[in-house]
PDB file of C-alpha atoms in Angstrom:
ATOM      1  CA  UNK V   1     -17.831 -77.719   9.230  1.00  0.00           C
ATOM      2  CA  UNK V   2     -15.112 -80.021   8.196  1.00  0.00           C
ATOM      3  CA  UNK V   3     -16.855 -82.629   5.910  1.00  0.00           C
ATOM      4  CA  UNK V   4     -20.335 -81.487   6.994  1.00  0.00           C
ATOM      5  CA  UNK V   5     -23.012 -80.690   4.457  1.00  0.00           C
ATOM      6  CA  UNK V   6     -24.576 -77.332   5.070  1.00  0.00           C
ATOM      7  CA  UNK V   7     -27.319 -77.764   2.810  1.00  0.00           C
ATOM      8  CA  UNK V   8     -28.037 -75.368   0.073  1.00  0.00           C
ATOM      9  CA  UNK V   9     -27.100 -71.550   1.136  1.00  0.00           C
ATOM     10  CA  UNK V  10     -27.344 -68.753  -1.210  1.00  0.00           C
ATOM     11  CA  UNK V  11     -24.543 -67.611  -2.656  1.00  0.00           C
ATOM     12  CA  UNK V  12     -23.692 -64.497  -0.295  1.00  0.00           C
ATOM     13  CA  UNK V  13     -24.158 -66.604   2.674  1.00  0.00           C
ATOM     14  CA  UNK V  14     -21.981 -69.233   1.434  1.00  0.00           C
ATOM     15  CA  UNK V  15     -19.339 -66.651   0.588  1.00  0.00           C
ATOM     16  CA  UNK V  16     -19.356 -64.785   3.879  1.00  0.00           C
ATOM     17  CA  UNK V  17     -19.183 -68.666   5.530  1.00  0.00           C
ATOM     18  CA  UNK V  18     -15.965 -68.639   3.722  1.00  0.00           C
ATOM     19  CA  UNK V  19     -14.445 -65.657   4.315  1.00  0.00           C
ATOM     20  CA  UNK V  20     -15.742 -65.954   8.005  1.00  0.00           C
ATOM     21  CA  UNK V  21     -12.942 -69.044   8.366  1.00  0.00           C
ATOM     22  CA  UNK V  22     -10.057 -67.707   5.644  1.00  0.00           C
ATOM     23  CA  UNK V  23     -10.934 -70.544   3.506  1.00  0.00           C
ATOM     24  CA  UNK V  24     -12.678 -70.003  -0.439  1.00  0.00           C
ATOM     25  CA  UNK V  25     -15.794 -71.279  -1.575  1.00  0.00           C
ATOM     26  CA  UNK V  26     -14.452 -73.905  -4.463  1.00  0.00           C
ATOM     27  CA  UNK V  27     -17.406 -74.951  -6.933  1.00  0.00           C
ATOM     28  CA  UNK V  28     -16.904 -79.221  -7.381  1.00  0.00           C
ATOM     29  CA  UNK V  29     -19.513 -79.550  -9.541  1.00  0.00           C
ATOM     30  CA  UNK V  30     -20.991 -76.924 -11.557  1.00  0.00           C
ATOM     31  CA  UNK V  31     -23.285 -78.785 -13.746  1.00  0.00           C
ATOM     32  CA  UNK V  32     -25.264 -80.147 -10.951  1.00  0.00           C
ATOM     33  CA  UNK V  33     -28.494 -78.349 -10.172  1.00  0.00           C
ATOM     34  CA  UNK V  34     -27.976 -76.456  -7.728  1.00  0.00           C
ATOM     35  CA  UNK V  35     -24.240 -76.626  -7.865  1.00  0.00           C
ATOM     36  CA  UNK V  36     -21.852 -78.223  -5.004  1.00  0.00           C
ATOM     37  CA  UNK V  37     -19.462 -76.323  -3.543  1.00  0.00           C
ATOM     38  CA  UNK V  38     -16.986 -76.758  -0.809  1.00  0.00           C
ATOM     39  CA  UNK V  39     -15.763 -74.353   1.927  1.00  0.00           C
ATOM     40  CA  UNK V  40     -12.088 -75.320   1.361  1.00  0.00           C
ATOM     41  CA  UNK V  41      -8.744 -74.159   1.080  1.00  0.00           C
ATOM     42  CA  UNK V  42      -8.251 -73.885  -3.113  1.00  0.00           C
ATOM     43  CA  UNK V  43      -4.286 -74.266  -3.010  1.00  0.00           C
ATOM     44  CA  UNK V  44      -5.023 -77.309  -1.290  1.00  0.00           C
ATOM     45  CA  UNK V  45      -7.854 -78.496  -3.397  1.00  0.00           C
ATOM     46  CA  UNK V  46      -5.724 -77.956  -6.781  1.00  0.00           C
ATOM     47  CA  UNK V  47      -2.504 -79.882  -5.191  1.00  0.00           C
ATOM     48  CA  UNK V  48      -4.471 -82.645  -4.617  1.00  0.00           C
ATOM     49  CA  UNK V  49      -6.147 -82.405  -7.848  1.00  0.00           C
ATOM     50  CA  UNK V  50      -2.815 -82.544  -9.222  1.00  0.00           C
ATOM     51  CA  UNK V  51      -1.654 -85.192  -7.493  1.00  0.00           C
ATOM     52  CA  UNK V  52      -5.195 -87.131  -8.612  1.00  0.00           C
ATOM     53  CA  UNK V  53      -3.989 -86.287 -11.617  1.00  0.00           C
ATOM     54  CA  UNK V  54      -0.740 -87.246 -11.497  1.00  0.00           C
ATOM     55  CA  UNK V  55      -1.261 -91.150 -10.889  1.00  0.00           C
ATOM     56  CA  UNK V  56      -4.092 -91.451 -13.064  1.00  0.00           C
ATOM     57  CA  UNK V  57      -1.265 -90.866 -15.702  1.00  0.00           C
ATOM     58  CA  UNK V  58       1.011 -93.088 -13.821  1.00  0.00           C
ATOM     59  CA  UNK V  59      -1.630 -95.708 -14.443  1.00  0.00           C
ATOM     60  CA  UNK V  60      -2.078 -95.177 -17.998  1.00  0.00           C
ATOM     61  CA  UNK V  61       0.530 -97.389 -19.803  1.00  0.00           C
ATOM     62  CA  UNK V  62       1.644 -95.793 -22.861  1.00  0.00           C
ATOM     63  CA  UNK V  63       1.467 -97.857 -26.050  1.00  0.00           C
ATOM     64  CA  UNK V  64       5.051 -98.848 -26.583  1.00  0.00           C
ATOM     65  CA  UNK V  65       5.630-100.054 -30.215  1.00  0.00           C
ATOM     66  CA  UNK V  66       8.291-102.522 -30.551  1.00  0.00           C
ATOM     67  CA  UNK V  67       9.894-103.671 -33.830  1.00  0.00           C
ATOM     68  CA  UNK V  68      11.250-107.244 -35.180  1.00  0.00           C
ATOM     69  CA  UNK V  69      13.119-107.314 -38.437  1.00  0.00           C
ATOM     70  CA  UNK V  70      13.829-110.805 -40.487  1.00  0.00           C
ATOM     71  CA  UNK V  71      15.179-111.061 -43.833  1.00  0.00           C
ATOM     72  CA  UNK V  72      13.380-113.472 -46.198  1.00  0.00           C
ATOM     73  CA  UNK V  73      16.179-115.981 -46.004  1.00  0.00           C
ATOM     74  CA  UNK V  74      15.775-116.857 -42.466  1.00  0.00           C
ATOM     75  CA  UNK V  75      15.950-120.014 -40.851  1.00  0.00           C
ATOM     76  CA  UNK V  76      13.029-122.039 -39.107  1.00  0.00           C
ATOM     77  CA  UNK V  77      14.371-122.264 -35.987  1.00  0.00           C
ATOM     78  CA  UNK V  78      15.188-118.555 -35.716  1.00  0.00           C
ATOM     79  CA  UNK V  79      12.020-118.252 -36.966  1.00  0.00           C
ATOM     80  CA  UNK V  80      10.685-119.798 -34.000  1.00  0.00           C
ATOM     81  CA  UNK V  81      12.895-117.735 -31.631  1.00  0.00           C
ATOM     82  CA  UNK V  82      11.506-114.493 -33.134  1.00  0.00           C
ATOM     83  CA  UNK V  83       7.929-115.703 -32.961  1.00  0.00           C
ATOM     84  CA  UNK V  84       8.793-116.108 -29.144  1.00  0.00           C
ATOM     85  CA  UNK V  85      10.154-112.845 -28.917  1.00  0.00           C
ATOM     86  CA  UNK V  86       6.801-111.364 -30.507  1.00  0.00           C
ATOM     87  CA  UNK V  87       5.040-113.420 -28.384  1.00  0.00           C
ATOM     88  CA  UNK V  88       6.511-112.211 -25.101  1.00  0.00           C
ATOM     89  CA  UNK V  89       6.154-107.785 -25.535  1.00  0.00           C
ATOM     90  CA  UNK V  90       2.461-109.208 -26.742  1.00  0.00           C
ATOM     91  CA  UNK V  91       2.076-110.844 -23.451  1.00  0.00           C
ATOM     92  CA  UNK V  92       3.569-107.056 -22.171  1.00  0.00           C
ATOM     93  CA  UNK V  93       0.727-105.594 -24.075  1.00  0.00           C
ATOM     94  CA  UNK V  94       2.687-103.909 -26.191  1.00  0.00           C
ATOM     95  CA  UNK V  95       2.220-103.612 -29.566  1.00  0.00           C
ATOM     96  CA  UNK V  96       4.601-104.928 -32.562  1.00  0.00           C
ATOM     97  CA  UNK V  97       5.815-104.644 -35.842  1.00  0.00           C
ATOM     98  CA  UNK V  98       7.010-107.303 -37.660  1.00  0.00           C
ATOM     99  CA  UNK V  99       9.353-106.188 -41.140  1.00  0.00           C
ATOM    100  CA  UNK V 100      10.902-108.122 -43.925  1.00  0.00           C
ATOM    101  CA  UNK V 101      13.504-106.156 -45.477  1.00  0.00           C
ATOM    102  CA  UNK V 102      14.509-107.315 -48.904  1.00  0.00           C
ATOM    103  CA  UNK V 103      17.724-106.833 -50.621  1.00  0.00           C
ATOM    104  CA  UNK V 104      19.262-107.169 -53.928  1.00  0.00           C
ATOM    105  CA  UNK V 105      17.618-109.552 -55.762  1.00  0.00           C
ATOM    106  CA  UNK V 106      15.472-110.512 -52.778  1.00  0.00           C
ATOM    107  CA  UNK V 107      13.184-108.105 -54.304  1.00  0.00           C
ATOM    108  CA  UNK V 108      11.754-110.551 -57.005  1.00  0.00           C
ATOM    109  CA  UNK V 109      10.592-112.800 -54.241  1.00  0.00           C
ATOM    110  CA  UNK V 110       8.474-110.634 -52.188  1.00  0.00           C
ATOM    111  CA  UNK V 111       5.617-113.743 -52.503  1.00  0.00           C
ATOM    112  CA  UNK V 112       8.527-115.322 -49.346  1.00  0.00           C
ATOM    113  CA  UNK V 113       7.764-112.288 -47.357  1.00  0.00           C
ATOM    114  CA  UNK V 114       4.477-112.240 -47.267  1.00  0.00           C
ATOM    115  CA  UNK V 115       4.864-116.499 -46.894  1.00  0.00           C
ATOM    116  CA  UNK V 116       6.856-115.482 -43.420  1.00  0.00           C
ATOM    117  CA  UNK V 117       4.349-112.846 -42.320  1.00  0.00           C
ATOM    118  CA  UNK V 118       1.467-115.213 -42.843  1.00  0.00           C
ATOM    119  CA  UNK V 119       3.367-118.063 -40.458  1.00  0.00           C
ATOM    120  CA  UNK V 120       4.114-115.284 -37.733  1.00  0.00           C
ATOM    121  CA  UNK V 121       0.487-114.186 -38.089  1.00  0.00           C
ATOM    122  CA  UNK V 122      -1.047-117.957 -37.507  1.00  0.00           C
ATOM    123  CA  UNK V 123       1.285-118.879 -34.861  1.00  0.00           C
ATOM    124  CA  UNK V 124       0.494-115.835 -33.156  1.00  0.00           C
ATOM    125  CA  UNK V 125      -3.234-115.919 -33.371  1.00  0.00           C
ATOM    126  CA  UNK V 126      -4.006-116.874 -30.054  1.00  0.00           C
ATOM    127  CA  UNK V 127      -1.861-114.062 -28.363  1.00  0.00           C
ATOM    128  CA  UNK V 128      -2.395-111.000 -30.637  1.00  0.00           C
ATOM    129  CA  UNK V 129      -4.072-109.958 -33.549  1.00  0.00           C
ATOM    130  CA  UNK V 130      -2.911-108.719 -36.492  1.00  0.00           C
ATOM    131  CA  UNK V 131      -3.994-105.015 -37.406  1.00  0.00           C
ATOM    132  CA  UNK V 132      -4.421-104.900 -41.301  1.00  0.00           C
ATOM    133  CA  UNK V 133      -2.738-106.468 -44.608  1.00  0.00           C
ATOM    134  CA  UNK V 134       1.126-106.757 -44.923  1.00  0.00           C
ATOM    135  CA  UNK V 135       1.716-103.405 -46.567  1.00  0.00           C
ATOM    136  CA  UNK V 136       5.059-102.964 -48.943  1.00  0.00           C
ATOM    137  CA  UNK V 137       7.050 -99.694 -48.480  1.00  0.00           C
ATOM    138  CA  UNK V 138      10.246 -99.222 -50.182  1.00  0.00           C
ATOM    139  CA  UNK V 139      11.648-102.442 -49.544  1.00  0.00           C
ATOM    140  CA  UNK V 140      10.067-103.129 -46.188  1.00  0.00           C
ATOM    141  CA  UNK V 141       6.881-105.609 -46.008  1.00  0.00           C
ATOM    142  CA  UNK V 142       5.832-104.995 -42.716  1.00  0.00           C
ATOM    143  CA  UNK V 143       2.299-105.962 -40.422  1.00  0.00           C
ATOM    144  CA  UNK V 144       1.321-105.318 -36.956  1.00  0.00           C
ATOM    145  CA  UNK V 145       0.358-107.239 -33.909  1.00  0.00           C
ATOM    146  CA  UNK V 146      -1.945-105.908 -31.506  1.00  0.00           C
ATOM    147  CA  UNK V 147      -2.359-107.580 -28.218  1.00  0.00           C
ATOM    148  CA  UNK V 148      -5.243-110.082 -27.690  1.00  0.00           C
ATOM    149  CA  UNK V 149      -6.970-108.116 -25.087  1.00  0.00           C
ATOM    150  CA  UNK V 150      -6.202-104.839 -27.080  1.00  0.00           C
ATOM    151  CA  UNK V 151      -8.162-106.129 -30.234  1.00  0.00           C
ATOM    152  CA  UNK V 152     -11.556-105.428 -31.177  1.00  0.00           C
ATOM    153  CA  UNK V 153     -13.922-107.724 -29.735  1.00  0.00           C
ATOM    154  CA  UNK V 154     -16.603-109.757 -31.881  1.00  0.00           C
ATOM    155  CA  UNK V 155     -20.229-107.768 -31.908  1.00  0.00           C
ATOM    156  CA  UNK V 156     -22.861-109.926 -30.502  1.00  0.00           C
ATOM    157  CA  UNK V 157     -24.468-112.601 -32.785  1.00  0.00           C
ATOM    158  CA  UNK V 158     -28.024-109.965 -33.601  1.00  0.00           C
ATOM    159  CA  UNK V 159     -30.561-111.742 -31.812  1.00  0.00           C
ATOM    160  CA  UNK V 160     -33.896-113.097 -33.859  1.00  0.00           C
ATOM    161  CA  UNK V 161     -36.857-111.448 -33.387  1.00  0.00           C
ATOM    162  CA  UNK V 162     -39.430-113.272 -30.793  1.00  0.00           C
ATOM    163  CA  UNK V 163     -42.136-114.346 -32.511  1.00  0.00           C
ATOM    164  CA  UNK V 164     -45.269-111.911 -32.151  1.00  0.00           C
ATOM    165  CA  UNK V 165     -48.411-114.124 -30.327  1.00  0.00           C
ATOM    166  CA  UNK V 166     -51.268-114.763 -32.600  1.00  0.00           C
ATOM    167  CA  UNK V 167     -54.238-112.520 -31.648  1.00  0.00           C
ATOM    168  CA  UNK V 168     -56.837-114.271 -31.510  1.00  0.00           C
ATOM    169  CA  UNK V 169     -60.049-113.328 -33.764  1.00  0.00           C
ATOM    170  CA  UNK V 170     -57.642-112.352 -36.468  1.00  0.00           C
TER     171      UNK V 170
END
């Protein structure tokens, strides 16, 4: 009985098959037609469920969100250390923000921000994509970078329509 299928049984019999070996009739699949059912032990069947269950979440990387700040004011070459940075959690899949915080009189030259964002963006375009505009908050111009493999891919080019044969006698 162990792995065998039975074959369908109406419901009493199955039951009474059940109780006749201490074990519980457990329905698998009740949208099939008729619906599956095993002659099982059901603590057994929900451990392992939860175990299933269990490394399927395991599995499941959770979106970490990592953040870079600059200043406007910053240098090219640490420039190019931060866009290596980025670079590397993108390769890590994980997703990042990218903020230039202004200060003072920084504020009047927000057009240095977006200058900055705009280089990390097209350095960056062949390992992540960036998810919107540069949006201002306060005094925070920040974007985000999605993974490559994370962005949306490119719908298929429509295809034309074949041309319809001429009938002929038309």
């Amino acid at each position: 009985m162990h792995g065998t299928m039975l074959g369908i049984k109406p419901l009493i019999e199955a039951v009474n098959m059940a109780k006749g070996s201490n074990l519980d009739l457990v329905e698998i699949s009740p949208g099939a037609n008729p619906p599956v059912c095993k002659v099982m032990d059901f603590s057994k069947f929900l451990y392992e469920k939860e175990k299933q269950d269990r490394e399927n979440r395991k599995k499941q990387k959770a979106g970490v969100l990592k953040e870079i700040r600059l200043n406007p004011r910053i240098a090219s070459h640490d420039l190019q250390t931060k866009v290596k940075h980025i670079e590397q959690f993108l390769k890590e899949h994980n997703k990042v923000r990218v903020t230039v915080v202004f200060r003072g009189r920084e504020n009047q030259h927000r057009n240095l921000g977006e200058e900055i964002l705009n280089a990390i963006r097209d350095n960056l375009s062949s390992v992540g994509v960036v998810e919107g505009r540069p949006s201002m908050m306060g005094n925070r111009m920040s974007i985000m970078l999605a993974p490559a493999t994370h962005a949306a891919k490119p719908a298929a080019a429509p295809k034309a329509p074949a041309p319809k044969p001429e009938q002929p006698g038309a």
